[in-house]
Amino acid sequence: MANLYLTHKCKRGCPFCFARKVLRAADDINEVLTLDEIERFIDHYEGQLDNIGLLGGEPFLYPDLVEVVKLLKAHRIHAKIFTSATNPVPSGLDEIDNSCGDFNFVVNVGSRDTYNDEQYANLEGFFDRFHSVSALSYTIFDIEKDNPEFLFDMIDRYELVRNIRTGIALPIYKGGNSYIDLSDYRKAGEYFCECVERAAKRRITMSMDCGFQACMFDDKQLGRLIRLDTHVGFMCGSALDIGPGLQAWNCFPLFQLGRVDALDACTIDELKQKLNKKLEETLGCEPGVHKACAVCDLRRRNLCEGGCKSFKSI
């Protein structure tokens, strides 16, 4: 899978955001990924991409979003749109035939007090129109104050997809964002287990996305998570991000540490290898972010990545 980083425009201001500050500070990258650049990328890797994520920034602020979705549909590529849905739905998006499930949404949400009235009205209007193809995304960044009940209430109220994509807030090189420190990862693991238990009581599942490490959990917790149908995974599997100017990077926390020309390869796998080589030159090849990763059997068997490389960057 690849992600098209459409724009760094965003009005949401999430404290854990690892994209907006970096792109605003970067003077060597354009503001938006053009439609022509997207066409060139798809044509270059024709037949190698089944799914593409559309993200930012905020995709709803990208002027050609509808055209991009239509382009991907024409190439039989599924579009996964990552949005806060706090801006008006782009005109024409709900007129695209989606009877074959050509696109869906992952909606990053917060509690009601994180929205102004206009933003929340836009979110509600979006859910009214796209609830059947919308799943929630939740980022853990304040384990002392966060309460997941608002997520479950949203799913029930708007009849959304009954799974929550869950990530952990990660640091970014020179980013200054809020994130979970490694010293708090056991607490974050306990918090996630509590969330899964509470979700299960309302027939909702949760899945692990970015940042999780196996050593956050003991064997009993892992067994309980699996029994409750949690998608458990500790390997990074980071998708390629393709940004303005057709620059490519592994993922946004590492944006400043390694970029290559997105068309400077024959295959997607070759492009990934080029990026991995750049990261190894910058961060080194030591396994994981903990000293114990060097002798960890789960890491040796490729069951755990050993934590996000973003921790090495700081």
Tab-separated table of C-alpha atoms in Angstrom:
chain	number	residue	atom	x	y	z
A	1	MET	CA	0.000	0.000	0.000
A	2	ALA	CA	1.063	3.592	-0.621
A	3	ASN	CA	-0.248	6.870	0.755
A	4	LEU	CA	-0.659	10.029	-1.280
A	5	TYR	CA	0.127	12.973	0.950
A	6	LEU	CA	-2.175	15.458	-0.776
A	7	THR	CA	-1.684	18.643	1.231
A	8	HIS	CA	-0.405	19.921	4.557
A	9	LYS	CA	-3.355	22.300	4.925
A	10	CYS	CA	-5.279	21.474	8.094
A	11	LYS	CA	-7.381	23.449	10.563
A	12	ARG	CA	-7.770	20.755	13.230
A	13	GLY	CA	-4.608	21.331	15.308
A	14	CYS	CA	-4.304	17.938	17.043
A	15	PRO	CA	-1.562	18.109	19.728
A	16	PHE	CA	-0.102	14.760	18.648
A	17	CYS	CA	0.024	15.622	14.929
A	18	PHE	CA	3.349	14.573	13.420
A	19	ALA	CA	2.868	16.162	10.010
A	20	ARG	CA	1.738	19.762	9.958
A	21	LYS	CA	4.658	21.453	11.751
A	22	VAL	CA	7.250	19.652	9.713
A	23	LEU	CA	5.759	20.512	6.354
A	24	ARG	CA	5.268	24.131	7.333
A	25	ALA	CA	8.928	24.312	8.313
A	26	ALA	CA	10.135	22.582	5.142
A	27	ASP	CA	11.178	25.022	2.429
A	28	ASP	CA	12.008	22.370	-0.158
A	29	ILE	CA	8.548	20.959	-0.776
A	30	ASN	CA	5.421	22.275	-2.471
A	31	GLU	CA	2.153	22.779	-0.649
A	32	VAL	CA	0.078	20.237	-2.587
A	33	LEU	CA	0.583	17.067	-4.592
A	34	THR	CA	-0.745	17.894	-8.046
A	35	LEU	CA	-3.177	15.767	-10.032
A	36	ASP	CA	-0.558	15.449	-12.778
A	37	GLU	CA	1.990	14.102	-10.262
A	38	ILE	CA	-0.547	11.562	-9.004
A	39	GLU	CA	-1.248	10.356	-12.543
A	40	ARG	CA	2.468	10.003	-13.229
A	41	PHE	CA	2.968	7.974	-10.040
A	42	ILE	CA	0.067	5.616	-10.780
A	43	ASP	CA	1.136	5.128	-14.392
A	44	HIS	CA	4.752	4.450	-13.342
A	45	TYR	CA	3.698	1.656	-10.950
A	46	GLU	CA	0.714	0.445	-12.983
A	47	GLY	CA	-0.636	-2.872	-11.677
A	48	GLN	CA	1.408	-2.797	-8.455
A	49	LEU	CA	-1.066	-0.965	-6.226
A	50	ASP	CA	-4.408	-2.322	-5.028
A	51	ASN	CA	-4.952	0.209	-2.240
A	52	ILE	CA	-3.912	3.826	-1.805
A	53	GLY	CA	-4.423	6.010	1.247
A	54	LEU	CA	-5.320	9.668	0.744
A	55	LEU	CA	-4.100	11.791	3.608
A	56	GLY	CA	-2.562	15.059	4.757
A	57	GLY	CA	-3.053	17.496	6.364
A	58	GLU	CA	-6.735	17.364	5.567
A	59	PRO	CA	-7.804	15.740	2.270
A	60	PHE	CA	-11.111	17.659	2.320
A	61	LEU	CA	-9.050	20.849	1.830
A	62	TYR	CA	-7.377	19.416	-1.267
A	63	PRO	CA	-8.991	21.004	-4.343
A	64	ASP	CA	-8.916	17.890	-6.566
A	65	LEU	CA	-9.985	15.180	-4.103
A	66	VAL	CA	-12.999	14.069	-6.156
A	67	GLU	CA	-10.864	13.830	-9.294
A	68	VAL	CA	-8.274	11.725	-7.435
A	69	VAL	CA	-10.925	9.287	-6.189
A	70	LYS	CA	-12.313	8.972	-9.729
A	71	LEU	CA	-8.786	8.416	-11.086
A	72	LEU	CA	-8.080	5.627	-8.598
A	73	LYS	CA	-11.462	4.063	-9.311
A	74	ALA	CA	-10.670	4.059	-13.047
A	75	HIS	CA	-7.415	2.198	-12.280
A	76	ARG	CA	-9.264	-0.236	-9.995
A	77	ILE	CA	-7.378	1.025	-6.946
A	78	HIS	CA	-9.243	1.225	-3.656
A	79	ALA	CA	-9.027	4.642	-1.970
A	80	LYS	CA	-8.855	4.925	1.813
A	81	ILE	CA	-9.444	8.552	2.794
A	82	PHE	CA	-8.015	9.677	6.147
A	83	THR	CA	-9.885	12.728	7.403
A	84	SER	CA	-11.092	14.590	10.469
A	85	ALA	CA	-14.318	15.406	8.545
A	86	THR	CA	-14.418	18.814	10.237
A	87	ASN	CA	-14.508	20.637	6.906
A	88	PRO	CA	-17.398	20.542	4.434
A	89	VAL	CA	-17.567	17.443	2.245
A	90	PRO	CA	-16.054	18.261	-1.174
A	91	SER	CA	-18.730	18.853	-3.786
A	92	GLY	CA	-19.377	15.767	-5.882
A	93	LEU	CA	-17.830	13.213	-3.533
A	94	ASP	CA	-21.154	11.663	-2.591
A	95	GLU	CA	-22.149	11.482	-6.280
A	96	ILE	CA	-19.422	8.949	-7.090
A	97	ASP	CA	-20.819	5.435	-7.465
A	98	ASN	CA	-19.456	3.498	-4.486
A	99	SER	CA	-21.677	0.440	-4.796
A	100	CYS	CA	-18.582	-1.752	-5.265
A	101	GLY	CA	-16.817	-0.250	-2.234
A	102	ASP	CA	-14.223	1.682	-4.224
A	103	PHE	CA	-13.487	4.038	-1.322
A	104	ASN	CA	-13.952	4.289	2.420
A	105	PHE	CA	-13.032	6.692	5.216
A	106	VAL	CA	-10.903	6.531	8.343
A	107	VAL	CA	-11.995	9.399	10.583
A	108	ASN	CA	-9.684	10.720	13.273
A	109	VAL	CA	-11.913	11.962	16.078
A	110	GLY	CA	-11.699	13.582	19.488
A	111	SER	CA	-14.118	14.234	22.323
A	112	ARG	CA	-16.825	16.892	21.839
A	113	ASP	CA	-14.862	19.596	23.667
A	114	THR	CA	-12.098	19.449	21.030
A	115	TYR	CA	-14.443	20.820	18.331
A	116	ASN	CA	-16.068	24.198	17.787
A	117	ASP	CA	-19.732	24.201	16.742
A	118	GLU	CA	-19.008	24.521	13.017
A	119	GLN	CA	-16.496	21.675	13.024
A	120	TYR	CA	-18.850	19.361	14.896
A	121	ALA	CA	-21.746	20.213	12.584
A	122	ASN	CA	-19.553	19.278	9.612
A	123	LEU	CA	-18.603	16.004	11.311
A	124	GLU	CA	-22.229	15.110	12.002
A	125	GLY	CA	-23.236	15.986	8.445
A	126	PHE	CA	-20.454	13.783	7.109
A	127	PHE	CA	-21.528	10.823	9.248
A	128	ASP	CA	-25.122	11.210	8.090
A	129	ARG	CA	-23.959	10.785	4.488
A	130	PHE	CA	-21.081	8.300	4.771
A	131	HIS	CA	-21.641	6.361	8.008
A	132	SER	CA	-21.712	2.922	6.353
A	133	VAL	CA	-18.179	3.330	4.935
A	134	SER	CA	-16.617	5.213	7.850
A	135	ALA	CA	-14.474	3.779	10.644
A	136	LEU	CA	-13.025	5.749	13.532
A	137	SER	CA	-9.342	6.323	14.169
A	138	TYR	CA	-8.122	7.034	17.693
A	139	THR	CA	-4.654	8.087	18.822
A	140	ILE	CA	-3.609	7.430	22.414
A	141	PHE	CA	-1.629	10.405	23.694
A	142	ASP	CA	-2.910	11.254	27.196
A	143	ILE	CA	-3.488	8.080	29.195
A	144	GLU	CA	-4.325	10.037	32.351
A	145	LYS	CA	-7.214	12.030	30.848
A	146	ASP	CA	-8.480	10.100	27.818
A	147	ASN	CA	-11.807	8.301	28.067
A	148	PRO	CA	-12.804	6.098	25.101
A	149	GLU	CA	-16.558	6.106	25.771
A	150	PHE	CA	-17.140	8.958	23.321
A	151	LEU	CA	-15.864	6.683	20.538
A	152	PHE	CA	-18.372	3.969	21.334
A	153	ASP	CA	-21.183	6.522	21.608
A	154	MET	CA	-20.278	7.898	18.156
A	155	ILE	CA	-20.325	4.454	16.588
A	156	ASP	CA	-23.750	3.668	18.060
A	157	ARG	CA	-25.263	7.086	17.313
A	158	TYR	CA	-24.214	7.229	13.663
A	159	GLU	CA	-24.104	3.483	12.903
A	160	LEU	CA	-20.448	3.523	11.891
A	161	VAL	CA	-18.165	0.554	11.146
A	162	ARG	CA	-17.790	-1.254	14.471
A	163	ASN	CA	-14.009	-1.279	14.620
A	164	ILE	CA	-11.630	1.426	15.856
A	165	ARG	CA	-8.180	1.827	14.304
A	166	THR	CA	-5.933	2.684	17.252
A	167	GLY	CA	-2.473	4.182	17.208
A	168	ILE	CA	-0.067	5.586	19.773
A	169	ALA	CA	1.191	9.150	19.474
A	170	LEU	CA	4.799	9.032	18.251
A	171	PRO	CA	7.602	11.598	18.392
A	172	ILE	CA	8.864	13.367	15.322
A	173	TYR	CA	12.334	14.665	14.632
A	174	LYS	CA	12.292	18.354	15.699
A	175	GLY	CA	8.502	18.173	15.775
A	176	GLY	CA	7.563	19.304	19.272
A	177	ASN	CA	4.349	17.273	19.277
A	178	SER	CA	2.737	15.400	22.168
A	179	TYR	CA	3.577	11.680	22.321
A	180	ILE	CA	3.731	8.703	24.676
A	181	ASP	CA	7.199	8.352	26.191
A	182	LEU	CA	8.757	4.888	26.150
A	183	SER	CA	8.751	4.884	29.962
A	184	ASP	CA	4.932	4.994	29.862
A	185	TYR	CA	4.398	2.215	27.342
A	186	ARG	CA	3.366	-0.364	29.941
A	187	LYS	CA	0.727	2.072	31.204
A	188	ALA	CA	-0.368	2.699	27.625
A	189	GLY	CA	-0.699	-1.060	27.159
A	190	GLU	CA	-2.884	-1.332	30.248
A	191	TYR	CA	-4.981	1.581	29.013
A	192	PHE	CA	-5.452	-0.057	25.607
A	193	CYS	CA	-6.524	-3.333	27.248
A	194	GLU	CA	-9.080	-1.420	29.297
A	195	CYS	CA	-10.381	0.256	26.122
A	196	VAL	CA	-10.721	-3.118	24.374
A	197	GLU	CA	-12.637	-4.578	27.338
A	198	ARG	CA	-15.041	-1.643	27.392
A	199	ALA	CA	-15.476	-1.727	23.618
A	200	ALA	CA	-16.264	-5.457	23.662
A	201	LYS	CA	-19.173	-4.861	26.021
A	202	ARG	CA	-20.706	-2.740	23.272
A	203	ARG	CA	-19.872	-5.232	20.475
A	204	ILE	CA	-17.057	-3.074	19.098
A	205	THR	CA	-13.554	-4.289	18.248
A	206	MET	CA	-10.289	-2.367	18.228
A	207	SER	CA	-7.208	-2.854	16.060
A	208	MET	CA	-3.569	-1.916	16.576
A	209	ASP	CA	-2.007	0.528	14.168
A	210	CYS	CA	1.163	2.581	14.696
A	211	GLY	CA	3.442	2.398	17.707
A	212	PHE	CA	2.547	-0.793	19.574
A	213	GLN	CA	5.280	-3.038	21.007
A	214	ALA	CA	4.910	-6.595	22.294
A	215	CYS	CA	6.591	-5.791	25.615
A	216	MET	CA	3.770	-3.366	26.439
A	217	PHE	CA	1.690	-6.411	27.373
A	218	ASP	CA	2.091	-9.542	29.459
A	219	ASP	CA	0.956	-12.950	28.198
A	220	LYS	CA	-2.388	-12.782	30.003
A	221	GLN	CA	-3.207	-9.413	28.446
A	222	LEU	CA	-2.257	-10.629	24.972
A	223	GLY	CA	-4.438	-13.686	25.350
A	224	ARG	CA	-7.374	-11.555	26.431
A	225	LEU	CA	-6.886	-9.170	23.501
A	226	ILE	CA	-6.898	-12.051	21.038
A	227	ARG	CA	-9.971	-13.599	22.649
A	228	LEU	CA	-11.779	-10.265	22.222
A	229	ASP	CA	-10.992	-10.307	18.483
A	230	THR	CA	-8.460	-7.493	18.626
A	231	HIS	CA	-6.249	-7.164	15.566
A	232	VAL	CA	-2.875	-7.630	17.288
A	233	GLY	CA	0.305	-6.669	15.461
A	234	PHE	CA	3.739	-5.355	16.423
A	235	MET	CA	5.425	-5.129	13.026
A	236	CYS	CA	5.681	-1.705	11.456
A	237	GLY	CA	4.700	-2.455	7.871
A	238	SER	CA	4.854	1.268	7.181
A	239	ALA	CA	3.325	2.294	3.892
A	240	LEU	CA	5.115	4.546	1.473
A	241	ASP	CA	4.165	8.206	1.665
A	242	ILE	CA	4.242	10.055	-1.648
A	243	GLY	CA	4.205	13.825	-1.260
A	244	PRO	CA	4.346	17.047	-3.286
A	245	GLY	CA	7.095	17.114	-5.870
A	246	LEU	CA	6.827	13.297	-6.016
A	247	GLN	CA	9.081	12.853	-3.021
A	248	ALA	CA	8.784	9.579	-1.142
A	249	TRP	CA	9.454	8.725	2.499
A	250	ASN	CA	8.755	5.804	4.842
A	251	CYS	CA	6.335	7.515	7.198
A	252	PHE	CA	5.895	11.022	8.447
A	253	PRO	CA	7.743	10.865	11.779
A	254	LEU	CA	10.856	10.157	9.685
A	255	PHE	CA	10.070	12.656	6.923
A	256	GLN	CA	13.161	14.805	7.484
A	257	LEU	CA	15.584	11.886	7.697
A	258	GLY	CA	15.224	10.187	4.346
A	259	ARG	CA	13.450	11.095	1.113
A	260	VAL	CA	13.930	9.872	-2.435
A	261	ASP	CA	12.410	10.528	-5.848
A	262	ALA	CA	9.194	8.469	-5.934
A	263	LEU	CA	9.786	7.514	-9.579
A	264	ASP	CA	13.421	6.498	-9.093
A	265	ALA	CA	12.615	2.770	-9.000
A	266	CYS	CA	11.001	0.134	-11.173
A	267	THR	CA	8.917	-1.479	-8.455
A	268	ILE	CA	7.329	-0.470	-5.179
A	269	ASP	CA	9.529	-2.981	-3.356
A	270	GLU	CA	12.634	-1.417	-4.872
A	271	LEU	CA	11.469	2.035	-3.763
A	272	LYS	CA	10.975	0.750	-0.210
A	273	GLN	CA	14.472	-0.752	-0.235
A	274	LYS	CA	15.971	2.603	-1.227
A	275	LEU	CA	14.199	4.309	1.661
A	276	ASN	CA	15.202	1.631	4.163
A	277	LYS	CA	18.818	2.010	3.092
A	278	LYS	CA	18.660	5.769	3.689
A	279	LEU	CA	17.208	5.245	7.165
A	280	GLU	CA	19.883	2.703	8.068
A	281	GLU	CA	22.574	5.169	7.015
A	282	THR	CA	21.026	7.809	9.298
A	283	LEU	CA	19.774	5.815	12.279
A	284	GLY	CA	21.964	2.725	12.217
A	285	CYS	CA	20.975	-0.935	12.024
A	286	GLU	CA	20.603	-1.717	15.737
A	287	PRO	CA	17.391	-3.668	16.352
A	288	GLY	CA	14.480	-1.995	18.115
A	289	VAL	CA	14.396	0.975	20.460
A	290	HIS	CA	15.171	-0.935	23.684
A	291	LYS	CA	18.453	-2.587	24.630
A	292	ALA	CA	16.507	-5.788	25.251
A	293	CYS	CA	15.407	-5.846	21.592
A	294	ALA	CA	18.824	-7.245	20.643
A	295	VAL	CA	18.066	-10.527	22.410
A	296	CYS	CA	14.254	-10.564	22.108
A	297	ASP	CA	12.900	-13.802	20.650
A	298	LEU	CA	9.747	-12.103	19.347
A	299	ARG	CA	11.840	-9.641	17.376
A	300	ARG	CA	14.098	-12.448	16.114
A	301	ARG	CA	11.020	-14.278	14.787
A	302	ASN	CA	9.690	-11.097	13.151
A	303	LEU	CA	6.703	-10.923	15.481
A	304	CYS	CA	7.672	-7.500	16.852
A	305	GLU	CA	9.509	-4.648	15.162
A	306	GLY	CA	10.881	-3.408	18.474
A	307	GLY	CA	9.102	-0.060	18.438
A	308	CYS	CA	8.897	2.863	16.045
A	309	LYS	CA	12.165	4.138	14.559
A	310	SER	CA	10.991	7.671	15.380
A	311	PHE	CA	12.381	7.154	18.893
A	312	LYS	CA	15.843	6.696	17.408
A	313	SER	CA	15.504	10.028	15.607
A	314	ILE	CA	15.149	11.928	18.896
